[in-house]
Amino acid sequence: QKIAVVTSPTGAAIRDILSILKRRYANMHIIIAPVKVQGAGSKEEIAEAIKDLNAGFPDIDVMLVGRGGGSMEDLWAFNEEIVARAIAGSKIPVISCVGHETDFTIADFVADLRAATPSAAAELVVKSKVELAANIAGLEKRLLQSLRIYYENLQGKFRRLASSRMLTNPLALLERPVRRLDDAVEGMIHASGERLRRAGEKLNLQSEKLKALSPL
């Protein structure tokens, strides 16, 4: 959403970067830190711009640091220690984009990522509208698939619940407890009857004994 560019304000690099960024994502917030990229004072300006962006714009998503092609002497500012330390110490992710594909500087090795050219750096940080549309379509498709699977699982749970004995025959839940209660009551009645029978037999036996002892 927010990109910073540390480069010359008049070179081909800034024109290429802005052209690609605006074509791919017109609403991109771009902060340009204009600096000298070669000659006396260039290394200090580049390092200071990187530090100032970190201090003043901590919400920047990525920073492009570089320039277009040139001789080894033209690119030398990006080999300087002060620039390397500023890039390495940046809390904002830095993409170095110095010169052409065959050009390498110390900045490339201390940055978070190296792009072969400034144009390649712009293409790395911002996807085209076609790519964004394809990504959004893919996300929508995966979301719909997830919702369909969730809905089908939910339907399955409802079907299993609806076909369970608890809903189709709620009284079935009471069958086993009632059966146990009936068995217990029947057992108690049987035991009580057995005790009464034995008590009656004892009573009859005692009655017979008393009759046998009676003088009458």
XYZ file of C-alpha atoms in Angstrom:
216
model
C 0.000 0.000 0.000
C 2.897 2.398 0.661
C 6.246 2.298 -1.165
C 9.297 4.533 -0.813
C 11.821 5.078 -3.591
C 15.334 6.334 -2.871
C 16.908 7.388 -6.174
C 17.690 10.333 -8.406
C 14.602 12.448 -9.200
C 15.785 13.019 -12.768
C 17.147 9.640 -13.842
C 15.578 6.965 -16.003
C 15.140 4.714 -12.958
C 12.467 6.858 -11.304
C 10.557 7.210 -14.588
C 10.551 3.454 -15.127
C 9.538 2.724 -11.530
C 6.678 5.239 -11.500
C 5.417 4.080 -14.888
C 5.204 0.451 -13.782
C 3.752 1.212 -10.348
C 1.011 3.459 -11.741
C 0.172 1.016 -14.518
C -0.070 -1.926 -12.151
C -1.723 -0.196 -9.192
C -2.764 3.412 -9.702
C -3.796 3.936 -6.074
C -0.388 3.013 -4.678
C 0.968 5.567 -2.185
C 4.495 6.381 -3.375
C 7.017 8.413 -1.381
C 10.022 9.632 -3.356
C 13.229 10.487 -1.510
C 15.303 12.388 -4.112
C 19.051 11.908 -3.740
C 22.268 12.142 -5.682
C 23.264 8.669 -6.833
C 26.821 9.374 -7.932
C 29.589 11.794 -7.222
C 30.541 13.747 -4.131
C 28.000 13.642 -1.322
C 25.898 10.888 -2.909
C 26.685 8.224 -0.333
C 25.705 10.553 2.525
C 22.446 11.555 0.847
C 21.444 7.933 0.182
C 22.216 6.833 3.743
C 20.449 9.850 5.246
C 17.338 9.299 3.107
C 17.077 5.675 4.272
C 17.372 6.745 7.919
C 14.866 9.599 7.493
C 12.277 7.306 5.917
C 12.613 4.865 8.818
C 12.190 7.680 11.324
C 9.388 9.577 9.600
C 7.412 6.866 7.811
C 7.557 3.621 9.828
C 4.390 2.391 8.077
C 6.106 2.105 4.692
C 5.725 -1.445 3.397
C 8.884 -1.587 1.292
C 11.700 0.690 0.152
C 13.383 0.620 -3.258
C 16.979 1.870 -3.234
C 18.863 2.120 -6.497
C 19.553 3.763 -9.826
C 19.861 2.984 -13.506
C 22.903 1.563 -15.218
C 26.339 3.097 -15.423
C 30.019 2.411 -15.042
C 31.532 0.915 -11.914
C 32.518 4.408 -10.825
C 28.959 5.661 -11.378
C 27.553 2.895 -9.146
C 30.244 3.187 -6.475
C 28.079 5.039 -3.929
C 26.181 1.776 -3.408
C 29.430 0.063 -2.402
C 30.144 2.547 0.372
C 30.043 1.399 4.003
C 27.747 4.205 5.135
C 25.113 3.122 2.592
C 25.521 -0.569 3.412
C 25.077 0.128 7.137
C 21.975 2.254 6.517
C 20.379 -0.499 4.420
C 21.302 -3.245 6.894
C 19.913 -1.196 9.789
C 16.634 -0.332 8.077
C 13.517 -1.606 9.816
C 11.647 -1.098 6.546
C 12.345 -3.957 4.089
C 14.754 -2.790 1.391
C 14.976 -3.957 -2.218
C 18.198 -2.929 -3.927
C 17.929 -2.180 -7.641
C 21.251 -0.860 -8.823
C 22.195 -0.806 -12.494
C 21.561 -3.734 -14.796
C 21.263 -7.482 -14.262
C 25.018 -7.997 -14.487
C 25.829 -5.229 -12.001
C 26.413 -6.139 -8.362
C 27.146 -3.840 -5.415
C 27.514 -4.303 -1.676
C 24.010 -2.853 -1.318
C 22.652 -5.959 -3.065
C 24.116 -8.236 -0.411
C 22.883 -6.325 2.655
C 19.385 -5.581 1.319
C 16.418 -7.831 2.057
C 16.078 -8.559 -1.661
C 17.927 -7.742 -4.876
C 16.189 -6.834 -8.109
C 18.140 -6.916 -11.351
C 16.893 -3.475 -12.423
C 14.684 -0.669 -11.055
C 11.901 -1.834 -13.383
C 12.207 -5.383 -12.045
C 11.982 -4.021 -8.495
C 8.723 -2.237 -9.308
C 7.318 -5.420 -10.810
C 8.338 -7.375 -7.708
C 6.521 -5.158 -5.226
C 3.282 -4.579 -7.137
C 1.338 -7.279 -8.924
C -0.535 -6.409 -12.090
C -4.299 -5.933 -12.089
C -4.659 -9.233 -13.938
C -2.654 -11.038 -11.238
C -4.615 -9.323 -8.472
C -7.917 -10.235 -10.130
C -6.757 -13.845 -10.480
C -5.710 -13.941 -6.818
C -9.057 -12.519 -5.708
C -10.919 -15.027 -7.884
C -8.867 -17.842 -6.355
C -9.615 -16.626 -2.841
C -13.332 -16.407 -3.637
C -13.275 -19.945 -5.035
C -11.528 -21.335 -1.937
C -13.927 -19.446 0.323
C -16.959 -20.869 -1.489
C -15.477 -24.379 -1.299
C -14.880 -23.991 2.438
C -18.433 -22.739 2.966
C -19.854 -25.630 0.921
C -17.884 -28.207 2.916
C -18.943 -26.567 6.185
C -22.599 -26.520 5.068
C -22.478 -30.173 3.995
C -20.934 -31.196 7.329
C -23.608 -29.231 9.157
C -26.322 -30.909 7.108
C -24.880 -34.325 7.961
C -24.920 -33.532 11.663
C -28.553 -32.419 11.481
C -29.530 -35.566 9.583
C -27.844 -37.800 12.166
C -29.487 -35.892 14.974
C -32.907 -36.020 13.313
C -32.658 -39.791 12.812
C -31.498 -40.511 16.350
C -33.822 -42.367 18.742
C -33.884 -39.368 21.011
C -35.885 -37.372 18.456
C -37.759 -40.110 16.592
C -38.869 -41.855 19.811
C -38.167 -39.804 22.947
C -39.900 -42.441 25.137
C -37.240 -44.914 24.067
C -34.898 -43.132 26.430
C -37.144 -44.241 29.318
C -37.491 -47.875 28.256
C -34.429 -49.196 30.066
C -34.979 -47.274 33.351
C -38.659 -48.294 33.408
C -37.719 -51.916 32.726
C -35.232 -51.857 35.576
C -37.848 -50.353 37.879
C -40.390 -53.017 36.910
C -37.845 -55.749 37.564
C -36.996 -54.253 40.945
C -40.654 -53.957 41.982
C -41.374 -57.491 40.801
C -38.400 -58.743 42.774
C -39.569 -56.946 45.891
C -43.086 -58.357 45.532
C -41.740 -61.846 45.004
C -39.434 -61.575 48.020
C -42.232 -60.214 50.214
C -44.594 -62.986 49.149
C -41.954 -65.592 49.895
C -41.404 -64.173 53.376
C -45.155 -64.121 54.052
C -45.474 -67.743 52.890
C -42.689 -68.892 55.206
C -44.158 -66.918 58.099
C -47.550 -68.534 57.471
C -46.015 -71.991 57.452
C -44.302 -71.298 60.792
C -47.554 -70.029 62.235
C -49.421 -73.152 61.138
C -46.691 -75.355 62.580
C -46.868 -73.601 65.933
C -50.639 -73.843 65.876
C -50.452 -77.608 65.302
C -48.037 -77.990 68.197
C -50.351 -76.074 70.497
C -53.263 -78.251 69.502
C -51.263 -81.385 70.240
C -50.463 -80.161 73.744
C -54.011 -79.096 74.538
C -55.876 -81.519 76.979
C -59.039 -80.818 75.101
